[in-house]
């Protein structure tokens, strides 16, 4: 511990701490000005998961309503939530920690075990990235969880001959892929490095196979849940590869790489060039095996452009195409860690002016970038919503529920469907049960309510006037889209059928 302390008391150690402080300050400003004030319809699903986990309720292994992604951020945010921090704050905080952790982890190990100057080069990467990268990686949407898990596998570079390293790295690589497939890009150089370093080591294959098998066991167990519970997979995803999509994407590389390429704004086309440059430098150092791995990375990245899920997005931070390539900055950090040292001369420190200049540009452009990203007139689909407005709407709804002794809220058709259905129960005390009959992701909610009789119900619908159709339903005086049903005697699904309200299959 004393030797570590002495290392950080050097000039390079103090610069390391300064860069780390700048990274944290940048993220604090992003949280304050973007992540805390704004949310979206997908993030409030994480709010719901956080509320469930804090109550000890674990309903399905992956992201609610689908057989991929995860609610890991919700799980990790539970201690903050139970300590009194609001869901819209503790979730982005956890996401930010998970996003920054991989590069900080790699740079820390490089500082202690290899070269302090090399670690400064790695730690400068987050400062050199565009503002959009910081915005995307504060949103609790499951974008960075797999990369976070795979970052621990990167530690294998420092223990390339260790049996536990073989076991752990392959296990974490598979687990990271299972959590989010965008982590496969980071797994490739990690595992390829261990392979080329141990190509003749029989123990490597044994322990690597054991780690892979353990990871696959968890992966297939999670998938098996959705095979045996098919109605929990509300939004299925079928893998498909298309060469035409690949070549079409090559015409617009900025869509996929602008937000994850350091040093130059809107220069995503340069992303493969950085890897080729590192491959050339490794070749010059006669690190031929490593050079081959790195030169393959741009081709692997380009190949993924043919996968259908990569094209499921929009030119917006809220549903960015770049979310599939958030591993690229961590891959750059990992590859820099392959080098042994930087020549000991003071000219190196001039390099640090570049990320500091990029940071200054981020600070200057952040307000304008956030305004553009949260403008509902610019983007459609998944868009920003002011958190205060969500609380106002939920307060209004909760007041109506309390006044009229409502036991169940049926969210049928409204622009705020997702917020009424998922967000309000997370930010309002004693909020009644809610259900969105047409497409609720929480399949267990249908099963809970199928034969349950709720005496007081509130229906939210902008398309039908239930008060005009049914004499036993009255319209709320507070909101004309709220309809009140009192003294109900029917089980929920029977009631929905009698009112002509369609609900999705759930069993």
Short mmCIF file of C-alpha atoms in Angstrom, two decimals, residues 4 17-18 28 67 150 152 159 216 225 280 285 301 341 355 385 434 456 491:
data_model
loop_
_atom_site.label_atom_id
_atom_site.label_comp_id
_atom_site.label_asym_id
_atom_site.label_seq_id
_atom_site.Cartn_x
_atom_site.Cartn_y
_atom_site.Cartn_z
CA UNK A 4 1.23 2.53 -4.31
CA UNK A 17 -5.32 11.99 -10.23
CA UNK A 18 -5.88 15.31 -12.02
CA UNK A 28 -21.06 15.50 -12.70
CA UNK A 67 -35.07 -12.09 -24.03
CA UNK A 150 -16.04 -7.62 -19.91
CA UNK A 152 -12.72 -7.34 -15.79
CA UNK A 159 -1.75 -12.20 -15.92
CA UNK A 216 -22.85 -20.52 -21.31
CA UNK A 225 -36.72 -19.03 -19.00
CA UNK A 280 1.36 -0.51 -37.44
CA UNK A 285 7.91 -3.10 -32.31
CA UNK A 301 -16.39 -3.86 -36.54
CA UNK A 341 6.26 2.20 -22.21
CA UNK A 355 -7.52 15.90 -24.53
CA UNK A 385 -39.09 14.06 -21.30
CA UNK A 434 -51.20 -0.20 -12.86
CA UNK A 456 -62.19 1.04 -7.75
CA UNK A 491 -62.42 -9.93 -12.19
#
